[in-house]
Amino acid sequence: MDEKLEAVFWNVQQRNPGEVEFIQSVKEVLASIGPVLAKYPKFAEQKIIERICEPERQIIFRVPWQDDRGEVQINRGYRVQFNSALGPYKGGLRFHPSVNLSIIKFLGFEQTFKNALTGMPIGGGKGGSDFDPKGRSDDEVMRFCQSFMTELSRHLGEYTDVPAGDIGVGKREIGYLFGQYKRISNRYESGVLTGKGLSFGGALVRTEATGYGLGYFVREMLAARGESFEGKTCVVSGAGNVAIYAIEKVEQLGGRVVACSDSCGVIIDEQGIDLPTLKQIKEVDRAPIEKYTEIRKKSQYQRGGNLWNIKCDVALPCATQNELTGRDASTLIRNGCQVVAEGANMPTTPEGIKRFIDAGVAYAPGKAANAGGVATSALEMQQNASRDAWSFEFTDRKLAQIMKDIHDRCLETADEFGVPGNYALGANIEGFMRVAEAMQSLGLI
Ligand code: NDP
């Protein structure tokens, strides 16, 4: 890391003790942008990097609610409004017991550069709660969402901060959150949340967008190597929103997904994952993935298994942060994997990234490869602002073009800075430059 950046990083560590994930994400970006400072020393003089690493606002609040037995439960809510140089804060809400300030800050930091890469007018933010929706009734989830939004609503607005979903937050949760926002504000402000249901201002393709966008991005990565999905074997971690629609797109583009996973285990189906079965289990029944083997008799289930041990040409981590380690990367490389693209945020550890890049595996970071979700959220905001509703095909075409543009820009930037084919550096430099230039223009804020 550049000497000046070392000092900034040391300071970030001192100011954010114990925030492991946040510090990891800052380090990854700072380690990439040395060449930018050499070319544009003004960014250092104006302390743009120090400012970028400090969220504009961090909100932590109590979320009291009553469970079905009438017992009072207390959770903690977060919203980190990281950077609004490019537009209103934009980024999802995560409901998962592991949520803490460090995780929300790392996600908000990553989101800032991801949103910049889309080329759309959106700043970066992230939020959530340590609430676990698993095993809760619809009524409990609704009461939690209402309490969460009662506090969060005062910090939102279509020109201020526009949340969406993430782990544990899908259409059901967004519906309850929007309902409570509408009730409190007495405004039908569709543009205040994205990922909404179609009956109340949602956009076609938003549900599929992150996974589809990932598929389009990988198509471009393969094309850049003179290849295609045709005949390629893929594995996808997770079985949630991103994973399901990544599987769907890979299959549409000619690839075969032979394995996926959830937080309990891995399923392997050599004939290709059967999507209607997977959707029924995870989207409708909200059941463990193990149930898949009851319906697809030739598939196998490995409780607590490691997905990355399965031989594949393309690996798509789509579950959660730090799920793919250095050792997993070595296994994938040994088994002939050629392309790794992240549907999840920061799923590959720093050691894993290093091993992929050293081995010449095409590796795309989440901030580029999973940007299709937030880009389509921005398209949802456009439709809400113009009271319009675009067709599936029209929005999908736009998504594919956005992903191609992000892909090409990452490669061009990597070339420009002397690291051809390095998507990670290309994405970090390009995202950083866009945010830094806007911050410079806006003065000392
Ligand atoms: P979901 O809640 O829909 O699905 C998450 C999936 O990952 C589930 O199958 C879950 O298992 C599994 N999972 C979660 N935590 C763990 C863990 N600790 N170990 C193993 N498996 C785990 O979330 P999304 O699909 O929306 O999000 C997945 C990732 O994609 C996250 O990193 C998110 O930040 C990122 N992302 C999401 C976007 C979106 O539009 N939704 C946009 C961009 C990035 P189980 O089913 O057992 O709970």
Tab-separated table of N, CA and C in Angstrom, residues 298-406:
chain	number	residue	atom	x	y	z
A	298	LYS	N	-32.288	-38.076	-7.526
A	298	LYS	CA	-30.893	-38.366	-7.894
A	298	LYS	C	-29.917	-37.337	-7.326
A	299	SER	N	-30.436	-36.317	-6.663
A	299	SER	CA	-29.530	-35.297	-6.106
A	299	SER	C	-28.987	-35.772	-4.758
A	300	GLN	N	-27.919	-35.113	-4.319
A	300	GLN	CA	-27.336	-35.465	-3.000
A	300	GLN	C	-27.339	-34.245	-2.099
A	301	TYR	N	-27.407	-34.515	-0.808
A	301	TYR	CA	-27.326	-33.421	0.178
A	301	TYR	C	-26.121	-33.653	1.077
A	302	GLN	N	-25.321	-32.602	1.293
A	302	GLN	CA	-24.192	-32.697	2.247
A	302	GLN	C	-24.429	-31.683	3.357
A	303	ARG	N	-24.842	-32.181	4.510
A	303	ARG	CA	-25.051	-31.249	5.639
A	303	ARG	C	-23.703	-30.626	6.023
A	304	GLY	N	-23.673	-29.307	6.099
A	304	GLY	CA	-22.437	-28.596	6.458
A	304	GLY	C	-21.330	-28.766	5.425
A	305	GLY	N	-21.687	-29.216	4.213
A	305	GLY	CA	-20.658	-29.466	3.179
A	305	GLY	C	-20.031	-28.180	2.657
A	306	ASN	N	-18.922	-28.339	1.957
A	306	ASN	CA	-18.238	-27.177	1.392
A	306	ASN	C	-18.445	-27.172	-0.127
A	307	LEU	N	-19.224	-26.199	-0.574
A	307	LEU	CA	-19.583	-26.088	-1.999
A	307	LEU	C	-18.356	-25.943	-2.890
A	308	TRP	N	-17.316	-25.289	-2.345
A	308	TRP	CA	-16.154	-24.961	-3.190
A	308	TRP	C	-15.295	-26.187	-3.493
A	309	ASN	N	-15.632	-27.338	-2.895
A	309	ASN	CA	-14.913	-28.571	-3.233
A	309	ASN	C	-15.445	-29.206	-4.518
A	310	ILE	N	-16.555	-28.659	-5.027
A	310	ILE	CA	-17.176	-29.287	-6.207
A	310	ILE	C	-16.526	-28.721	-7.482
A	311	LYS	N	-16.173	-29.607	-8.366
A	311	LYS	CA	-15.474	-29.215	-9.603
A	311	LYS	C	-16.393	-28.345	-10.487
A	312	CYS	N	-15.852	-27.238	-10.970
A	312	CYS	CA	-16.660	-26.355	-11.824
A	312	CYS	C	-15.755	-25.482	-12.698
A	313	ASP	N	-16.363	-24.899	-13.755
A	313	ASP	CA	-15.653	-23.919	-14.588
A	313	ASP	C	-15.883	-22.510	-14.058
A	314	VAL	N	-17.080	-22.288	-13.494
A	314	VAL	CA	-17.468	-20.944	-13.034
A	314	VAL	C	-18.006	-21.054	-11.609
A	315	ALA	N	-17.493	-20.221	-10.704
A	315	ALA	CA	-17.988	-20.227	-9.314
A	315	ALA	C	-18.602	-18.868	-8.987
A	316	LEU	N	-19.818	-18.905	-8.447
A	316	LEU	CA	-20.525	-17.657	-8.142
A	316	LEU	C	-20.909	-17.634	-6.655
A	317	PRO	N	-20.110	-17.017	-5.807
A	317	PRO	CA	-20.489	-16.913	-4.400
A	317	PRO	C	-21.621	-15.899	-4.218
A	318	CYS	N	-22.767	-16.352	-3.745
A	318	CYS	CA	-23.973	-15.507	-3.671
A	318	CYS	C	-24.630	-15.584	-2.295
A	319	ALA	N	-23.889	-15.947	-1.238
A	319	ALA	CA	-24.517	-16.080	0.082
A	319	ALA	C	-24.143	-14.915	1.000
A	320	THR	N	-22.874	-14.855	1.429
A	320	THR	CA	-22.551	-13.848	2.455
A	320	THR	C	-21.049	-13.526	2.459
A	321	GLN	N	-20.639	-12.606	3.332
A	321	GLN	CA	-19.236	-12.160	3.334
A	321	GLN	C	-18.292	-13.250	3.863
A	322	ASN	N	-17.085	-13.253	3.310
A	322	ASN	CA	-15.997	-14.146	3.744
A	322	ASN	C	-16.372	-15.631	3.732
A	323	GLU	N	-17.195	-16.021	2.766
A	323	GLU	CA	-17.608	-17.437	2.662
A	323	GLU	C	-16.636	-18.245	1.811
A	324	LEU	N	-15.705	-17.576	1.101
A	324	LEU	CA	-14.781	-18.300	0.227
A	324	LEU	C	-13.357	-17.922	0.655
A	325	THR	N	-12.659	-18.870	1.257
A	325	THR	CA	-11.347	-18.577	1.872
A	325	THR	C	-10.193	-18.843	0.891
A	326	GLY	N	-8.990	-18.559	1.371
A	326	GLY	CA	-7.799	-18.841	0.564
A	326	GLY	C	-7.724	-20.314	0.198
A	327	ARG	N	-8.018	-21.158	1.169
A	327	ARG	CA	-7.963	-22.604	0.914
A	327	ARG	C	-9.016	-23.018	-0.137
A	328	ASP	N	-10.234	-22.427	-0.010
A	328	ASP	CA	-11.278	-22.727	-1.009
A	328	ASP	C	-10.823	-22.283	-2.397
A	329	ALA	N	-10.173	-21.116	-2.449
A	329	ALA	CA	-9.707	-20.600	-3.748
A	329	ALA	C	-8.724	-21.594	-4.351
A	330	SER	N	-7.808	-22.112	-3.542
A	330	SER	CA	-6.822	-23.069	-4.057
A	330	SER	C	-7.511	-24.328	-4.578
A	331	THR	N	-8.542	-24.785	-3.858
A	331	THR	CA	-9.272	-25.977	-4.314
A	331	THR	C	-9.930	-25.705	-5.671
A	332	LEU	N	-10.572	-24.548	-5.777
A	332	LEU	CA	-11.244	-24.218	-7.047
A	332	LEU	C	-10.233	-24.151	-8.188
A	333	ILE	N	-9.092	-23.523	-7.924
A	333	ILE	CA	-8.053	-23.379	-8.967
A	333	ILE	C	-7.566	-24.778	-9.388
A	334	ARG	N	-7.302	-25.603	-8.383
A	334	ARG	CA	-6.818	-26.970	-8.660
A	334	ARG	C	-7.827	-27.755	-9.506
A	335	ASN	N	-9.113	-27.478	-9.280
A	335	ASN	CA	-10.164	-28.202	-10.011
A	335	ASN	C	-10.486	-27.581	-11.363
A	336	GLY	N	-9.726	-26.564	-11.752
A	336	GLY	CA	-9.874	-26.027	-13.115
A	336	GLY	C	-10.849	-24.862	-13.256
A	337	CYS	N	-11.282	-24.266	-12.152
A	337	CYS	CA	-12.211	-23.135	-12.247
A	337	CYS	C	-11.525	-21.956	-12.966
A	338	GLN	N	-12.254	-21.352	-13.922
A	338	GLN	CA	-11.641	-20.272	-14.720
A	338	GLN	C	-12.194	-18.897	-14.389
A	339	VAL	N	-13.429	-18.863	-13.881
A	339	VAL	CA	-14.088	-17.572	-13.642
A	339	VAL	C	-14.764	-17.587	-12.276
A	340	VAL	N	-14.530	-16.518	-11.499
A	340	VAL	CA	-15.221	-16.350	-10.217
A	340	VAL	C	-15.834	-14.950	-10.225
A	341	ALA	N	-17.133	-14.871	-9.995
A	341	ALA	CA	-17.777	-13.554	-9.954
A	341	ALA	C	-18.695	-13.518	-8.738
A	342	GLU	N	-18.617	-12.408	-8.003
A	342	GLU	CA	-19.299	-12.333	-6.704
A	342	GLU	C	-20.706	-11.747	-6.817
A	343	GLY	N	-21.699	-12.571	-6.463
A	343	GLY	CA	-23.066	-12.074	-6.333
A	343	GLY	C	-23.270	-11.483	-4.953
A	344	ALA	N	-22.594	-12.045	-3.968
A	344	ALA	CA	-22.671	-11.510	-2.598
A	344	ALA	C	-21.675	-10.355	-2.449
A	345	ASN	N	-21.749	-9.675	-1.313
A	345	ASN	CA	-20.811	-8.594	-1.022
A	345	ASN	C	-19.634	-9.143	-0.229
A	346	MET	N	-18.423	-8.951	-0.763
A	346	MET	CA	-17.163	-9.362	-0.123
A	346	MET	C	-17.176	-10.837	0.305
A	347	PRO	N	-17.652	-11.755	-0.547
A	347	PRO	CA	-17.673	-13.166	-0.134
A	347	PRO	C	-16.292	-13.821	-0.124
A	348	THR	N	-15.339	-13.251	-0.881
A	348	THR	CA	-14.018	-13.862	-0.955
A	348	THR	C	-13.064	-13.151	0.002
A	349	THR	N	-12.333	-13.911	0.801
A	349	THR	CA	-11.387	-13.290	1.738
A	349	THR	C	-10.222	-12.683	0.942
A	350	PRO	N	-9.451	-11.763	1.546
A	350	PRO	CA	-8.319	-11.161	0.823
A	350	PRO	C	-7.353	-12.225	0.297
A	351	GLU	N	-7.110	-13.274	1.076
A	351	GLU	CA	-6.200	-14.335	0.640
A	351	GLU	C	-6.778	-15.070	-0.588
A	352	GLY	N	-8.090	-15.276	-0.574
A	352	GLY	CA	-8.751	-15.929	-1.719
A	352	GLY	C	-8.595	-15.088	-2.981
A	353	ILE	N	-8.814	-13.788	-2.845
A	353	ILE	CA	-8.702	-12.890	-4.019
A	353	ILE	C	-7.283	-12.964	-4.583
A	354	LYS	N	-6.315	-12.907	-3.683
A	354	LYS	CA	-4.907	-12.925	-4.113
A	354	LYS	C	-4.609	-14.214	-4.901
A	355	ARG	N	-5.089	-15.322	-4.370
A	355	ARG	CA	-4.804	-16.607	-5.044
A	355	ARG	C	-5.444	-16.654	-6.437
A	356	PHE	N	-6.682	-16.148	-6.547
A	356	PHE	CA	-7.333	-16.148	-7.873
A	356	PHE	C	-6.530	-15.301	-8.856
A	357	ILE	N	-6.167	-14.098	-8.418
A	357	ILE	CA	-5.483	-13.182	-9.344
A	357	ILE	C	-4.111	-13.747	-9.718
A	358	ASP	N	-3.395	-14.273	-8.734
A	358	ASP	CA	-2.072	-14.850	-9.023
A	358	ASP	C	-2.169	-16.021	-9.998
A	359	ALA	N	-3.287	-16.772	-9.910
A	359	ALA	CA	-3.428	-17.965	-10.760
A	359	ALA	C	-4.010	-17.636	-12.142
A	360	GLY	N	-4.324	-16.347	-12.360
A	360	GLY	CA	-4.877	-15.969	-13.667
A	360	GLY	C	-6.348	-16.316	-13.836
A	361	VAL	N	-7.035	-16.594	-12.731
A	361	VAL	CA	-8.490	-16.815	-12.796
A	361	VAL	C	-9.146	-15.447	-12.989
A	362	ALA	N	-10.143	-15.368	-13.872
A	362	ALA	CA	-10.868	-14.097	-14.028
A	362	ALA	C	-11.727	-13.920	-12.784
A	363	TYR	N	-11.411	-12.886	-11.980
A	363	TYR	CA	-12.122	-12.683	-10.709
A	363	TYR	C	-12.818	-11.317	-10.729
A	364	ALA	N	-14.136	-11.302	-10.537
A	364	ALA	CA	-14.874	-10.029	-10.518
A	364	ALA	C	-15.440	-9.769	-9.129
A	365	PRO	N	-15.124	-8.609	-8.535
A	365	PRO	CA	-15.620	-8.308	-7.192
A	365	PRO	C	-17.108	-7.945	-7.213
A	366	GLY	N	-17.748	-8.134	-6.058
A	366	GLY	CA	-19.181	-7.857	-5.943
A	366	GLY	C	-19.547	-6.442	-6.349
A	367	LYS	N	-18.697	-5.492	-6.037
A	367	LYS	CA	-19.119	-4.108	-6.305
A	367	LYS	C	-19.319	-3.864	-7.799
A	368	ALA	N	-18.734	-4.709	-8.642
A	368	ALA	CA	-19.003	-4.621	-10.083
A	368	ALA	C	-20.043	-5.673	-10.489
A	369	ALA	N	-19.813	-6.924	-10.101
A	369	ALA	CA	-20.607	-8.025	-10.647
A	369	ALA	C	-22.028	-8.090	-10.090
A	370	ASN	N	-22.261	-7.557	-8.869
A	370	ASN	CA	-23.636	-7.628	-8.339
A	370	ASN	C	-24.347	-6.282	-8.365
A	371	ALA	N	-23.809	-5.345	-9.160
A	371	ALA	CA	-24.388	-3.993	-9.194
A	371	ALA	C	-25.728	-3.943	-9.929
A	372	GLY	N	-26.135	-5.038	-10.551
A	372	GLY	CA	-27.390	-5.034	-11.300
A	372	GLY	C	-28.610	-4.809	-10.413
A	373	GLY	N	-28.515	-5.230	-9.150
A	373	GLY	CA	-29.646	-5.043	-8.229
A	373	GLY	C	-29.890	-3.572	-7.966
A	374	VAL	N	-28.843	-2.889	-7.588
A	374	VAL	CA	-29.029	-1.469	-7.256
A	374	VAL	C	-29.293	-0.655	-8.521
A	375	ALA	N	-28.712	-1.071	-9.639
A	375	ALA	CA	-28.974	-0.339	-10.887
A	375	ALA	C	-30.462	-0.438	-11.233
A	376	THR	N	-31.041	-1.616	-11.030
A	376	THR	CA	-32.465	-1.775	-11.344
A	376	THR	C	-33.333	-1.067	-10.303
A	377	SER	N	-32.820	-0.954	-9.079
A	377	SER	CA	-33.508	-0.122	-8.085
A	377	SER	C	-33.555	1.323	-8.566
A	378	ALA	N	-32.457	1.788	-9.148
A	378	ALA	CA	-32.445	3.158	-9.669
A	378	ALA	C	-33.434	3.284	-10.833
A	379	LEU	N	-33.584	2.207	-11.612
A	379	LEU	CA	-34.587	2.231	-12.692
A	379	LEU	C	-35.999	2.262	-12.088
A	380	GLU	N	-36.176	1.558	-10.957
A	380	GLU	CA	-37.480	1.595	-10.263
A	380	GLU	C	-37.771	3.028	-9.792
A	381	MET	N	-36.744	3.707	-9.275
A	381	MET	CA	-36.913	5.096	-8.827
A	381	MET	C	-37.313	5.996	-10.006
A	382	GLN	N	-36.686	5.759	-11.165
A	382	GLN	CA	-37.035	6.553	-12.357
A	382	GLN	C	-38.502	6.339	-12.728
A	383	GLN	N	-38.947	5.079	-12.677
A	383	GLN	CA	-40.336	4.792	-13.037
A	383	GLN	C	-41.288	5.421	-12.022
A	384	ASN	N	-40.935	5.367	-10.746
A	384	ASN	CA	-41.790	5.964	-9.720
A	384	ASN	C	-41.880	7.478	-9.916
A	385	ALA	N	-40.752	8.107	-10.250
A	385	ALA	CA	-40.735	9.568	-10.400
A	385	ALA	C	-41.580	9.993	-11.590
A	386	SER	N	-41.601	9.149	-12.641
A	386	SER	CA	-42.357	9.545	-13.843
A	386	SER	C	-43.723	8.863	-13.891
A	387	ARG	N	-44.091	8.172	-12.788
A	387	ARG	CA	-45.385	7.447	-12.734
A	387	ARG	C	-45.522	6.503	-13.933
A	388	ASP	N	-44.439	5.861	-14.272
A	388	ASP	CA	-44.411	5.010	-15.462
A	388	ASP	C	-44.234	3.558	-15.029
A	389	ALA	N	-44.476	2.616	-15.943
A	389	ALA	CA	-44.226	1.196	-15.670
A	389	ALA	C	-43.688	0.562	-16.939
A	390	TRP	N	-42.437	0.183	-16.910
A	390	TRP	CA	-41.794	-0.359	-18.114
A	390	TRP	C	-42.012	-1.863	-18.194
A	391	SER	N	-41.905	-2.386	-19.409
A	391	SER	CA	-42.089	-3.829	-19.601
A	391	SER	C	-40.866	-4.590	-19.090
A	392	PHE	N	-41.045	-5.887	-18.883
A	392	PHE	CA	-39.944	-6.742	-18.430
A	392	PHE	C	-38.789	-6.692	-19.435
A	393	GLU	N	-39.139	-6.835	-20.718
A	393	GLU	CA	-38.094	-6.921	-21.758
A	393	GLU	C	-37.289	-5.626	-21.808
A	394	PHE	N	-37.981	-4.494	-21.720
A	394	PHE	CA	-37.316	-3.192	-21.809
A	394	PHE	C	-36.326	-3.020	-20.642
A	395	THR	N	-36.798	-3.348	-19.436
A	395	THR	CA	-35.945	-3.167	-18.247
A	395	THR	C	-34.779	-4.154	-18.278
A	396	ASP	N	-35.068	-5.370	-18.699
A	396	ASP	CA	-34.034	-6.401	-18.760
A	396	ASP	C	-32.938	-6.004	-19.754
A	397	ARG	N	-33.356	-5.430	-20.882
A	397	ARG	CA	-32.363	-4.967	-21.875
A	397	ARG	C	-31.471	-3.890	-21.277
A	398	LYS	N	-32.118	-2.973	-20.524
A	398	LYS	CA	-31.341	-1.897	-19.885
A	398	LYS	C	-30.344	-2.493	-18.890
A	399	LEU	N	-30.807	-3.477	-18.121
A	399	LEU	CA	-29.936	-4.123	-17.132
A	399	LEU	C	-28.727	-4.761	-17.828
A	400	ALA	N	-28.990	-5.489	-18.906
A	400	ALA	CA	-27.887	-6.162	-19.613
A	400	ALA	C	-26.874	-5.145	-20.120
A	401	GLN	N	-27.380	-4.012	-20.620
A	401	GLN	CA	-26.469	-2.975	-21.139
A	401	GLN	C	-25.649	-2.359	-19.992
A	402	ILE	N	-26.315	-2.105	-18.849
A	402	ILE	CA	-25.600	-1.525	-17.696
A	402	ILE	C	-24.474	-2.464	-17.261
A	403	MET	N	-24.760	-3.761	-17.208
A	403	MET	CA	-23.735	-4.715	-16.762
A	403	MET	C	-22.583	-4.781	-17.762
A	404	LYS	N	-22.909	-4.690	-19.035
A	404	LYS	CA	-21.839	-4.693	-20.050
A	404	LYS	C	-20.982	-3.430	-19.887
A	405	ASP	N	-21.646	-2.298	-19.657
A	405	ASP	CA	-20.895	-1.040	-19.498
A	405	ASP	C	-19.975	-1.118	-18.282
A	406	ILE	N	-20.484	-1.661	-17.166
A	406	ILE	CA	-19.643	-1.764	-15.958
A	406	ILE	C	-18.454	-2.680	-16.257
